[in-house]
Amino acid sequence: MTLQPSATDGRSQTEVFVYGTLKRGFYNWDKYLRPDQGAEFVATAKTVERYPLIVEKKYGIPFLINQEGVGHNVEGEVFAVTPACLRSLDELEGYPQWYDRYSIPVMLSDGQVRSALVYMRNLDKSPMDWDNETFYSSYSLQLHKQFYVAGLAKRA
């Protein structure tokens, strides 16, 4: 099943599931998801459905593909973010040009299932042949340190 892009509903905070460079301890967390930037860590989580998590080879950018049922239950973190913080994330992710936002169910570490926004690569506007790519269940700090090219990774 293919998901439809999601808009926010005007709440004061929106829960966002992050799976790559925005996780705590990774390059973009410090720039976008600290508490003084309007973000509050909620919990570690994983997607209820399986999705392909791919690490782009040129700059080491991790991204999800909107192909439910393919790949793995992806591990990540949930943050509650303010509208201003969400706008910053939209800018980082190139939404809606390079990535779309979707509302998906995620299971928190305590077993609760919640809906959270997630960014997935927009293959219509940023096509790629992903069928022969490796699918990951987690974008680890080891992968991040090995492949991510900060600054150059604006657009893969």
PDB file of C-alpha atoms in Angstrom:
ATOM      1  CA  MET A   1       0.000   0.000   0.000  1.00  0.00           C
ATOM      2  CA  THR A   2       1.267   3.472  -0.856  1.00  0.00           C
ATOM      3  CA  LEU A   3       0.689   6.210   1.702  1.00  0.00           C
ATOM      4  CA  GLN A   4      -0.610   9.670   0.854  1.00  0.00           C
ATOM      5  CA  PRO A   5       1.432  12.742   1.881  1.00  0.00           C
ATOM      6  CA  SER A   6       0.332  14.249   5.190  1.00  0.00           C
ATOM      7  CA  ALA A   7      -0.108  17.798   6.425  1.00  0.00           C
ATOM      8  CA  THR A   8      -0.083  18.849  10.060  1.00  0.00           C
ATOM      9  CA  ASP A   9      -3.385  19.457  11.807  1.00  0.00           C
ATOM     10  CA  GLY A  10      -2.452  22.733  13.514  1.00  0.00           C
ATOM     11  CA  ARG A  11      -1.603  21.254  16.921  1.00  0.00           C
ATOM     12  CA  SER A  12       0.943  23.094  19.041  1.00  0.00           C
ATOM     13  CA  GLN A  13       3.266  20.081  18.821  1.00  0.00           C
ATOM     14  CA  THR A  14       3.602  17.357  16.241  1.00  0.00           C
ATOM     15  CA  GLU A  15       5.276  13.998  16.785  1.00  0.00           C
ATOM     16  CA  VAL A  16       7.935  13.201  14.204  1.00  0.00           C
ATOM     17  CA  PHE A  17       9.691   9.855  13.691  1.00  0.00           C
ATOM     18  CA  VAL A  18      13.352  10.272  12.705  1.00  0.00           C
ATOM     19  CA  TYR A  19      15.526   7.406  11.495  1.00  0.00           C
ATOM     20  CA  GLY A  20      18.756   8.973  10.219  1.00  0.00           C
ATOM     21  CA  THR A  21      20.962  11.999  10.798  1.00  0.00           C
ATOM     22  CA  LEU A  22      18.363  13.626  13.085  1.00  0.00           C
ATOM     23  CA  LYS A  23      18.658  10.953  15.790  1.00  0.00           C
ATOM     24  CA  ARG A  24      20.369  11.882  19.047  1.00  0.00           C
ATOM     25  CA  GLY A  25      24.162  11.801  18.684  1.00  0.00           C
ATOM     26  CA  PHE A  26      24.051  12.157  14.895  1.00  0.00           C
ATOM     27  CA  TYR A  27      25.115  15.154  12.792  1.00  0.00           C
ATOM     28  CA  ASN A  28      21.774  16.965  12.391  1.00  0.00           C
ATOM     29  CA  TRP A  29      20.301  16.342  15.851  1.00  0.00           C
ATOM     30  CA  ASP A  30      22.423  19.111  17.354  1.00  0.00           C
ATOM     31  CA  LYS A  31      21.343  21.527  14.616  1.00  0.00           C
ATOM     32  CA  TYR A  32      17.586  20.830  14.645  1.00  0.00           C
ATOM     33  CA  LEU A  33      16.198  18.756  17.531  1.00  0.00           C
ATOM     34  CA  ARG A  34      17.639  20.084  20.772  1.00  0.00           C
ATOM     35  CA  PRO A  35      15.108  21.181  23.415  1.00  0.00           C
ATOM     36  CA  ASP A  36      16.005  24.865  22.923  1.00  0.00           C
ATOM     37  CA  GLN A  37      15.024  24.472  19.252  1.00  0.00           C
ATOM     38  CA  GLY A  38      11.467  23.397  20.038  1.00  0.00           C
ATOM     39  CA  ALA A  39      11.951  19.636  20.169  1.00  0.00           C
ATOM     40  CA  GLU A  40      11.343  17.184  22.987  1.00  0.00           C
ATOM     41  CA  PHE A  41      12.552  13.577  22.835  1.00  0.00           C
ATOM     42  CA  VAL A  42       9.611  11.202  23.368  1.00  0.00           C
ATOM     43  CA  ALA A  43      11.017   7.672  22.961  1.00  0.00           C
ATOM     44  CA  THR A  44      12.902   5.263  20.784  1.00  0.00           C
ATOM     45  CA  ALA A  45      10.545   3.561  18.358  1.00  0.00           C
ATOM     46  CA  LYS A  46      10.228   1.440  15.259  1.00  0.00           C
ATOM     47  CA  THR A  47       7.821   1.481  12.366  1.00  0.00           C
ATOM     48  CA  VAL A  48       4.834  -0.841  12.729  1.00  0.00           C
ATOM     49  CA  GLU A  49       5.016  -1.618   9.008  1.00  0.00           C
ATOM     50  CA  ARG A  50       8.121  -2.552   7.041  1.00  0.00           C
ATOM     51  CA  TYR A  51       9.752   0.036   4.756  1.00  0.00           C
ATOM     52  CA  PRO A  52      12.956   0.100   2.713  1.00  0.00           C
ATOM     53  CA  LEU A  53      15.609   2.186   4.505  1.00  0.00           C
ATOM     54  CA  ILE A  54      18.408   2.932   2.057  1.00  0.00           C
ATOM     55  CA  VAL A  55      21.722   4.717   2.577  1.00  0.00           C
ATOM     56  CA  GLU A  56      22.525   6.746  -0.546  1.00  0.00           C
ATOM     57  CA  LYS A  57      26.050   5.912  -1.657  1.00  0.00           C
ATOM     58  CA  LYS A  58      27.448   9.274  -2.797  1.00  0.00           C
ATOM     59  CA  TYR A  59      26.899  11.268   0.429  1.00  0.00           C
ATOM     60  CA  GLY A  60      25.700   8.606   2.860  1.00  0.00           C
ATOM     61  CA  ILE A  61      22.212  10.088   3.222  1.00  0.00           C
ATOM     62  CA  PRO A  62      19.676   7.680   4.751  1.00  0.00           C
ATOM     63  CA  PHE A  63      16.105   7.754   3.480  1.00  0.00           C
ATOM     64  CA  LEU A  64      12.903   5.750   3.496  1.00  0.00           C
ATOM     65  CA  ILE A  65      10.979   4.771   0.386  1.00  0.00           C
ATOM     66  CA  ASN A  66       7.173   4.797   0.436  1.00  0.00           C
ATOM     67  CA  GLN A  67       6.796   1.064  -0.207  1.00  0.00           C
ATOM     68  CA  GLU A  68       4.966  -0.390   2.775  1.00  0.00           C
ATOM     69  CA  GLY A  69       5.634  -4.092   3.337  1.00  0.00           C
ATOM     70  CA  VAL A  70       9.115  -4.026   1.754  1.00  0.00           C
ATOM     71  CA  GLY A  71      12.312  -3.959   3.809  1.00  0.00           C
ATOM     72  CA  HIS A  72      12.302  -3.919   7.608  1.00  0.00           C
ATOM     73  CA  ASN A  73      10.575  -2.435  10.642  1.00  0.00           C
ATOM     74  CA  VAL A  74      12.810   0.619  10.837  1.00  0.00           C
ATOM     75  CA  GLU A  75      14.286   1.760  14.155  1.00  0.00           C
ATOM     76  CA  GLY A  76      14.366   5.426  15.070  1.00  0.00           C
ATOM     77  CA  GLU A  77      13.286   8.049  17.577  1.00  0.00           C
ATOM     78  CA  VAL A  78      10.142  10.104  18.118  1.00  0.00           C
ATOM     79  CA  PHE A  79      10.302  13.801  18.956  1.00  0.00           C
ATOM     80  CA  ALA A  80       7.471  16.207  19.761  1.00  0.00           C
ATOM     81  CA  VAL A  81       8.227  19.388  17.814  1.00  0.00           C
ATOM     82  CA  THR A  82       6.795  22.893  17.669  1.00  0.00           C
ATOM     83  CA  PRO A  83       5.514  24.360  14.382  1.00  0.00           C
ATOM     84  CA  ALA A  84       8.721  26.412  14.064  1.00  0.00           C
ATOM     85  CA  CYS A  85      10.857  23.311  14.559  1.00  0.00           C
ATOM     86  CA  LEU A  86       8.777  21.411  11.987  1.00  0.00           C
ATOM     87  CA  ARG A  87       9.345  24.225   9.469  1.00  0.00           C
ATOM     88  CA  SER A  88      13.099  23.889  10.068  1.00  0.00           C
ATOM     89  CA  LEU A  89      12.876  20.137   9.487  1.00  0.00           C
ATOM     90  CA  ASP A  90      10.888  20.756   6.287  1.00  0.00           C
ATOM     91  CA  GLU A  91      13.661  23.031   5.059  1.00  0.00           C
ATOM     92  CA  LEU A  92      16.382  20.515   5.941  1.00  0.00           C
ATOM     93  CA  GLU A  93      14.535  17.695   4.196  1.00  0.00           C
ATOM     94  CA  GLY A  94      13.636  19.768   1.146  1.00  0.00           C
ATOM     95  CA  TYR A  95       9.920  19.188   1.727  1.00  0.00           C
ATOM     96  CA  PRO A  96       7.973  18.961  -0.532  1.00  0.00           C
ATOM     97  CA  GLN A  97      10.542  18.878  -3.359  1.00  0.00           C
ATOM     98  CA  TRP A  98      12.907  16.091  -2.256  1.00  0.00           C
ATOM     99  CA  TYR A  99      10.930  14.454   0.540  1.00  0.00           C
ATOM    100  CA  ASP A 100       7.255  14.032   1.395  1.00  0.00           C
ATOM    101  CA  ARG A 101       5.821  13.788   4.906  1.00  0.00           C
ATOM    102  CA  TYR A 102       3.590  10.882   5.838  1.00  0.00           C
ATOM    103  CA  SER A 103       1.717   9.977   9.002  1.00  0.00           C
ATOM    104  CA  ILE A 104       2.567   6.386   9.950  1.00  0.00           C
ATOM    105  CA  PRO A 105       2.065   4.196  13.023  1.00  0.00           C
ATOM    106  CA  VAL A 106       5.187   3.683  15.120  1.00  0.00           C
ATOM    107  CA  MET A 107       5.656   1.506  18.196  1.00  0.00           C
ATOM    108  CA  LEU A 108       7.356   3.259  21.092  1.00  0.00           C
ATOM    109  CA  SER A 109       9.832   1.397  23.294  1.00  0.00           C
ATOM    110  CA  ASP A 110       7.111   0.952  25.948  1.00  0.00           C
ATOM    111  CA  GLY A 111       4.807  -0.804  23.453  1.00  0.00           C
ATOM    112  CA  GLN A 112       2.464   2.128  22.765  1.00  0.00           C
ATOM    113  CA  VAL A 113       1.527   2.651  19.122  1.00  0.00           C
ATOM    114  CA  ARG A 114       1.291   6.266  17.977  1.00  0.00           C
ATOM    115  CA  SER A 115       0.991   8.134  14.713  1.00  0.00           C
ATOM    116  CA  ALA A 116       4.004  10.224  13.808  1.00  0.00           C
ATOM    117  CA  LEU A 117       5.092  12.178  10.777  1.00  0.00           C
ATOM    118  CA  VAL A 118       8.013  10.727   8.840  1.00  0.00           C
ATOM    119  CA  TYR A 119       9.943  12.047   5.856  1.00  0.00           C
ATOM    120  CA  MET A 120      10.253   9.710   2.858  1.00  0.00           C
ATOM    121  CA  ARG A 121      12.091  10.373  -0.379  1.00  0.00           C
ATOM    122  CA  ASN A 122       9.870  11.700  -3.164  1.00  0.00           C
ATOM    123  CA  LEU A 123      10.686   9.346  -6.037  1.00  0.00           C
ATOM    124  CA  ASP A 124       8.531  11.310  -8.496  1.00  0.00           C
ATOM    125  CA  LYS A 125      10.699  14.409  -8.094  1.00  0.00           C
ATOM    126  CA  SER A 126      13.935  12.647  -7.129  1.00  0.00           C
ATOM    127  CA  PRO A 127      13.905   9.336  -9.004  1.00  0.00           C
ATOM    128  CA  MET A 128      16.342   6.510  -8.443  1.00  0.00           C
ATOM    129  CA  ASP A 129      16.645   2.806  -9.154  1.00  0.00           C
ATOM    130  CA  TRP A 130      16.328   1.366  -5.639  1.00  0.00           C
ATOM    131  CA  ASP A 131      15.432  -2.248  -6.387  1.00  0.00           C
ATOM    132  CA  ASN A 132      19.014  -3.522  -5.986  1.00  0.00           C
ATOM    133  CA  GLU A 133      19.858  -1.443  -2.908  1.00  0.00           C
ATOM    134  CA  THR A 134      20.571  -2.842   0.552  1.00  0.00           C
ATOM    135  CA  PHE A 135      17.676  -2.315   2.975  1.00  0.00           C
ATOM    136  CA  TYR A 136      18.605  -1.537   6.583  1.00  0.00           C
ATOM    137  CA  SER A 137      16.564  -1.831   9.766  1.00  0.00           C
ATOM    138  CA  SER A 138      18.594   0.916  11.435  1.00  0.00           C
ATOM    139  CA  TYR A 139      20.898   3.752  10.435  1.00  0.00           C
ATOM    140  CA  SER A 140      23.614   3.129  12.996  1.00  0.00           C
ATOM    141  CA  LEU A 141      26.228   5.546  14.287  1.00  0.00           C
ATOM    142  CA  GLN A 142      28.812   3.284  12.654  1.00  0.00           C
ATOM    143  CA  LEU A 143      27.136   3.711   9.224  1.00  0.00           C
ATOM    144  CA  HIS A 144      26.797   7.431   9.894  1.00  0.00           C
ATOM    145  CA  LYS A 145      30.489   7.882  10.692  1.00  0.00           C
ATOM    146  CA  GLN A 146      31.536   5.669   7.799  1.00  0.00           C
ATOM    147  CA  PHE A 147      29.419   7.170   5.002  1.00  0.00           C
ATOM    148  CA  TYR A 148      27.792  10.520   5.851  1.00  0.00           C
ATOM    149  CA  VAL A 149      29.342  13.545   4.152  1.00  0.00           C
ATOM    150  CA  ALA A 150      28.228  16.611   6.131  1.00  0.00           C
ATOM    151  CA  GLY A 151      27.617  19.801   4.215  1.00  0.00           C
ATOM    152  CA  LEU A 152      27.937  18.166   0.805  1.00  0.00           C
ATOM    153  CA  ALA A 153      24.848  16.101   1.498  1.00  0.00           C
ATOM    154  CA  LYS A 154      22.366  18.896   0.822  1.00  0.00           C
ATOM    155  CA  ARG A 155      20.716  17.021  -2.055  1.00  0.00           C
ATOM    156  CA  ALA A 156      21.576  13.522  -3.171  1.00  0.00           C
TER     157      ALA A 156
END
